[in-house]
Short mmCIF file of C-alpha atoms in Angstrom, two decimals:
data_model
loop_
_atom_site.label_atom_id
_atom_site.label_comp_id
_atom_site.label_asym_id
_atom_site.label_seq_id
_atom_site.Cartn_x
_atom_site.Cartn_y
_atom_site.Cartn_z
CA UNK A 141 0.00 0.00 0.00
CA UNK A 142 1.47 3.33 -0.94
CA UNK A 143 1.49 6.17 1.06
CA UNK A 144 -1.08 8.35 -0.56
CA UNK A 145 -3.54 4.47 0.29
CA UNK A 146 -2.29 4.26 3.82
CA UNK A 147 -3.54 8.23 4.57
CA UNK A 148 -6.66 7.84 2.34
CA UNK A 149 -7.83 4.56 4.10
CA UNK A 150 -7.66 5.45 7.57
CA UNK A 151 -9.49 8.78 6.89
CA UNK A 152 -12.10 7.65 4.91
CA UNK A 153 -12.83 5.25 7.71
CA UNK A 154 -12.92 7.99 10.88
CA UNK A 155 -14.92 10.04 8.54
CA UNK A 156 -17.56 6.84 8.65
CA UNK A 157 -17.30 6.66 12.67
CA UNK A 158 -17.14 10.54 13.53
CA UNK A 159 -20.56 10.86 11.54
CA UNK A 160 -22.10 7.83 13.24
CA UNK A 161 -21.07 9.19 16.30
CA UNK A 162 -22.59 12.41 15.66
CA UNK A 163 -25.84 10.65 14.10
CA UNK A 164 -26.26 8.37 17.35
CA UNK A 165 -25.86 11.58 19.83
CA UNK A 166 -28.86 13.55 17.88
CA UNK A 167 -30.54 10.69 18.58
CA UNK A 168 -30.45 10.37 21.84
CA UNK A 169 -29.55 14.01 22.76
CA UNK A 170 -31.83 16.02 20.40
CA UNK A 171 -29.85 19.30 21.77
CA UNK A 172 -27.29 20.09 19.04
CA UNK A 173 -23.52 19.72 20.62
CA UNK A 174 -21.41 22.40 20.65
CA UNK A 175 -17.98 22.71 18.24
CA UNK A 176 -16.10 20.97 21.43
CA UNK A 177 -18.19 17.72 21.51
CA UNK A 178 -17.81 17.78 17.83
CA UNK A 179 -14.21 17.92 17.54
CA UNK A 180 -14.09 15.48 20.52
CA UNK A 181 -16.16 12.91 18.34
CA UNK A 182 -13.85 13.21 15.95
CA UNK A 183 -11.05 12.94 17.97
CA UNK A 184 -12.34 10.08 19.16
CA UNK A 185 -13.09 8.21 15.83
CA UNK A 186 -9.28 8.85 14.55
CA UNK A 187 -8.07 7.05 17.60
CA UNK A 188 -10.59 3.98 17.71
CA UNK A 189 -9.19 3.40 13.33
CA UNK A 190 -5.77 2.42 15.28
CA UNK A 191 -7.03 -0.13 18.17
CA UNK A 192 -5.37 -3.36 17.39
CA UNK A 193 -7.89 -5.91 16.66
CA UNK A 194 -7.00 -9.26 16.00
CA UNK A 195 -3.39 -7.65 15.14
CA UNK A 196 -4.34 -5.19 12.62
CA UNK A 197 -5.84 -1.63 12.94
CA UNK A 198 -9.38 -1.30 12.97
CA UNK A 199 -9.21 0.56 9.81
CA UNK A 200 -7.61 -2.05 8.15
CA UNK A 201 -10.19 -4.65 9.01
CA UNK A 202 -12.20 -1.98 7.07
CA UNK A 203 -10.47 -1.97 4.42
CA UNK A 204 -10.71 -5.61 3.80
CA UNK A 205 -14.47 -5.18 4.13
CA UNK A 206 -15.04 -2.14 1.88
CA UNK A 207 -11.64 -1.76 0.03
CA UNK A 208 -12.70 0.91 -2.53
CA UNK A 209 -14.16 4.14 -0.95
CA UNK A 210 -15.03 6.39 -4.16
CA UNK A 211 -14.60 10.06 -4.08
CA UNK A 212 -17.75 11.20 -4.27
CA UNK A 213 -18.75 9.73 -1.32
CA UNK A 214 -16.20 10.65 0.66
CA UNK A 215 -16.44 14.22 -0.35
CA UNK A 216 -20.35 14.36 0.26
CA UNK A 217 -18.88 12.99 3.87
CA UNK A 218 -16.16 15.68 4.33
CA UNK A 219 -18.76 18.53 2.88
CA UNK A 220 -21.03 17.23 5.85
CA UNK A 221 -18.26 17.20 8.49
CA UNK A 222 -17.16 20.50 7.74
CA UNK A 223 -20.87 21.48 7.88
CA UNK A 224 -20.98 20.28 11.22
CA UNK A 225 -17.79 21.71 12.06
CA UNK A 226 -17.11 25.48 10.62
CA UNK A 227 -20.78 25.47 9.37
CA UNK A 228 -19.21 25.88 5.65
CA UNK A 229 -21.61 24.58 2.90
CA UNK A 230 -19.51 22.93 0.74
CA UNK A 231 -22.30 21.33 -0.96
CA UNK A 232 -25.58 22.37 -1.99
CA UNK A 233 -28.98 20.65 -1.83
CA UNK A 234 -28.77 20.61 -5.68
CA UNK A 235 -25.40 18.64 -5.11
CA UNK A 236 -26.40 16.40 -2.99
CA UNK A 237 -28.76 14.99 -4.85
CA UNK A 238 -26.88 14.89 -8.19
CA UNK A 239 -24.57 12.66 -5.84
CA UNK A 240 -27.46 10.68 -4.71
CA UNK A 241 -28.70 10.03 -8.15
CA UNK A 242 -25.18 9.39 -10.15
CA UNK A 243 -24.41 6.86 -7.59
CA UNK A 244 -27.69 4.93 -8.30
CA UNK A 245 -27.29 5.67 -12.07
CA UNK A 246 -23.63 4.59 -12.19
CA UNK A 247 -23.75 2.12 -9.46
CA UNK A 248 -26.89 0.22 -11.37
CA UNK A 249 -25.36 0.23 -14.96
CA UNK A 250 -21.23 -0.81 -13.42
CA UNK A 251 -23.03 -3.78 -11.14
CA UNK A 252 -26.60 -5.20 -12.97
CA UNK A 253 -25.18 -4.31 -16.80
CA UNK A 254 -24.10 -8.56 -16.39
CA UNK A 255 -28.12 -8.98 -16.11
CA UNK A 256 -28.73 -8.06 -20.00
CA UNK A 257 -26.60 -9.59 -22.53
CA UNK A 258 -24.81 -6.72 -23.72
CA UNK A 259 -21.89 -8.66 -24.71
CA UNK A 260 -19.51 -6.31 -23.13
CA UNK A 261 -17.57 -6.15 -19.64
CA UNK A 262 -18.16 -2.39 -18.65
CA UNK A 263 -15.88 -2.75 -15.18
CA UNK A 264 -13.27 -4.06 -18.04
CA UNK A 265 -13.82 -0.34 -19.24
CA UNK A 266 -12.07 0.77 -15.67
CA UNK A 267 -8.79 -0.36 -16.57
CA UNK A 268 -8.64 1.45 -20.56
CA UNK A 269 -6.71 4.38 -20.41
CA UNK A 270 -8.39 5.82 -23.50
CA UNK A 271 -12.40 4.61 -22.61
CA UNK A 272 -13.21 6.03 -18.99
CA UNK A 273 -10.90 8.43 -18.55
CA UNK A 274 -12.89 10.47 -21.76
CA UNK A 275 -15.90 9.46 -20.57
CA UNK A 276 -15.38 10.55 -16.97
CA UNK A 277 -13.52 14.05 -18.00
CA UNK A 278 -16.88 14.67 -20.44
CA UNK A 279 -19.55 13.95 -17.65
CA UNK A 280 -17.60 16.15 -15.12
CA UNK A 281 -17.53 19.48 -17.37
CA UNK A 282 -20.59 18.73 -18.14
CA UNK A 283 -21.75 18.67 -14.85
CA UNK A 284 -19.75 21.28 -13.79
CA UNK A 285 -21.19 24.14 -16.66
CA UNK A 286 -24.90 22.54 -15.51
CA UNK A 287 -23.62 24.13 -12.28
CA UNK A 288 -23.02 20.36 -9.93
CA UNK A 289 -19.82 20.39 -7.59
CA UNK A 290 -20.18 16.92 -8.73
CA UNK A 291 -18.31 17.27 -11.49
CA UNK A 292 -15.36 18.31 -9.28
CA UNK A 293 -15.27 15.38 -7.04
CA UNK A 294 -14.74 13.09 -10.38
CA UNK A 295 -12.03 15.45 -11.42
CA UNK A 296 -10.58 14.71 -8.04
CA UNK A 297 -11.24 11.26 -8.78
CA UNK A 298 -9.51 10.39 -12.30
CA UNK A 299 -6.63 12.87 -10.36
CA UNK A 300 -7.00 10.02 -7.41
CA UNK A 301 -6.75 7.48 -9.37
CA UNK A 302 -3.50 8.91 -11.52
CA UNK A 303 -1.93 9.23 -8.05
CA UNK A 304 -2.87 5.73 -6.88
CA UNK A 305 -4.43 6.43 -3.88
CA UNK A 306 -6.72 3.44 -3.77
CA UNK A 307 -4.89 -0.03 -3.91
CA UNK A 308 -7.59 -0.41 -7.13
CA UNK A 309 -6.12 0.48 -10.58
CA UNK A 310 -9.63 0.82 -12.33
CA UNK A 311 -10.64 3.92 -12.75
CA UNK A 312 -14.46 2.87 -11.76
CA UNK A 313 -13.52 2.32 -8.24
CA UNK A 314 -12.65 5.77 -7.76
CA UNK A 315 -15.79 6.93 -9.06
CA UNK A 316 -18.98 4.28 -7.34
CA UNK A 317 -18.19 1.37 -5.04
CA UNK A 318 -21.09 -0.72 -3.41
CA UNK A 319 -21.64 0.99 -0.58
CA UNK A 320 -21.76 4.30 -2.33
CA UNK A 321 -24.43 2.49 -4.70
CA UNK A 322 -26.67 0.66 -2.17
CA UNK A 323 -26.84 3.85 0.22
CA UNK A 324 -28.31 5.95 -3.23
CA UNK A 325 -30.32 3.63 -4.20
CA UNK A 326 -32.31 4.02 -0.55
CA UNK A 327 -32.17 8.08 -1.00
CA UNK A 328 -33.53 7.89 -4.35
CA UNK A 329 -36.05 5.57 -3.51
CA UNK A 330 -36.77 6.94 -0.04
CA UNK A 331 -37.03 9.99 -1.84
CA UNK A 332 -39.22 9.48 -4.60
CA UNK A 333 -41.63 7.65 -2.48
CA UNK A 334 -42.28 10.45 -0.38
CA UNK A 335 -42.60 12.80 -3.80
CA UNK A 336 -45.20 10.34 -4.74
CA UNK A 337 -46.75 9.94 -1.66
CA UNK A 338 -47.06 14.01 -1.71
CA UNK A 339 -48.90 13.85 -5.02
CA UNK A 340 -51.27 11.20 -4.03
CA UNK A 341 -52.09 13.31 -0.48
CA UNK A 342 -55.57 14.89 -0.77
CA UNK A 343 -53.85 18.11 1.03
CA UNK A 344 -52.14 18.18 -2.59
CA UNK A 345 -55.24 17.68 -4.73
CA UNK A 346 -56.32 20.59 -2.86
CA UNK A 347 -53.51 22.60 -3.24
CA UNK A 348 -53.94 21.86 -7.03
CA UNK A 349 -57.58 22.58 -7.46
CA UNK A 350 -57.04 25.82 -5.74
CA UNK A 351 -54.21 26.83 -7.92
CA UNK A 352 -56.44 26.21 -10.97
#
C-alpha cells in the first residue's frame, strides 16, 4: 500500500465513525452539541481506526471489508463534516442529490449491466486508459457548466486514481463502489416515495384545485 492508500484509508474510515457518532448523539440528545463535543467525536473516531484488533488496525479490518471508498462519497462525507464543524456549505442541496442520483445511475449500470446480454464487460472499461478516462472528463464538465460540484469530485477522482491512492487500478472504483451504490439507491427511492406519496395526499389535490 502506498502512502497516498495508507492516509486515504484510515481517513475515509474515521470520517464513517465521527458521523455515526454524531448521528447516534442527535438521537439520543436532540440538543445540538457544541464545536467541542464535535471535535471530541472526531477525535475520538481517529483514535478507535488504530485499536489493534486481532493484530491489525481497525481501519484495516475496514479496508478488507469495503476496500474501494469512491470520491464522491467521501467528499459528500467531508462537505457534511465540515458542515458540522465550521458550518461551511460545501455542498448544496442541488449537489447532494446529483450525488445521490449518479451513484444509483452509475452504481446500477457498473453492477446489474451482467443482467442483460450486452456482450460487453463495462468494469473491463475501468482499466482502458483511453475509454473512462474520456468518458469521466466529459460527464464532469458537463456537470460542472450545468452548475453540480459533482463534477469536481470526479475530477478529483480520475486525479486520485493517476496518483494511486486506492490499492484499485480501475478507474471505476474511484468513481462508485457498493456501498456508495446501495446507500443511493435508498435516497432515491426513499425519496421518490415520499414525492409520490405528496402527489397522491388529498392536502395536494387541494392545493392543485385551488391553484387552478
Amino acid at each position: 500500500m502506498n502512502v497516498i492508500a495508507s492516509i486515504y484509508y484510515p481517513a475515509a474510515v474515521a470520517a464513517i465513525l465521527w458521523l455515526l457518532f454524531l448521528r447516534v448523539g442527535v438521537r439520543f440528545f436532540p440538543k445540538s452539541p457544541g464545536r467541542g463535543t464535535v471535535i471530541g467525536a472526531g477525535v475520538l473516531a481517529a483514535a478507535i481506526c488504530f485499536v489493534p484488533v486481532a493484530g491489525l488496525p481497525l481501519w484495516r479490518l475496514g479496508f478488507g471489508v469495503w476496500p474501494n471508498p469512491s470520491l464522491p462519497l467521501v467528499g459528500l462525507m467531508i462537505a457534511t463534516l465540515s458542515a458540522r464543524i465550521a458550518g461551511r456549505t460545501l455542498l448544496t442541496a442541488m449537489d447532494r442529490e446529483s450525488i445521490w442520483i449518479f451513484g444509483a445511475v452509475a452504481g446500477s449500470i457498473l453492477y446489474l449491466h451482467n443482467v442483460v446480454p450486452l456482450g460487453a464487460d463495462l468494469y473491463y472499461w475501468g482499466w482502458d486508459s483511453r475509454v473512462m478516462p474520456i468518458v469521466v472528463g466529459l460527464v464532469a464538465v458537463g456537470l460542472l457548466r450545468a452548475g453540480y460540484r459533482l463534477g469536481a469530485l470526479l475530477l478529483l477522482a480520475m486525479i486520485a486514481f493517476a496518483a494511486g491512492a486506492l490499492e484499485s487500478t480501475n478507474l471505476w472504483d474511484y468513481v462508485v463502489d457498493p456501498v456508495y451504490w446501495l446507500i443511493s439507491l435508498g435516497v432515491v427511492t426513499k425519496r421518490a416515495i415520499g414525492a409520490w406519496k405528496r402527489r397522491r395526499s388529498p392536502s395536494g389535490d387541494i392545493g392543485t384545485a385551488d391553484r387552478s
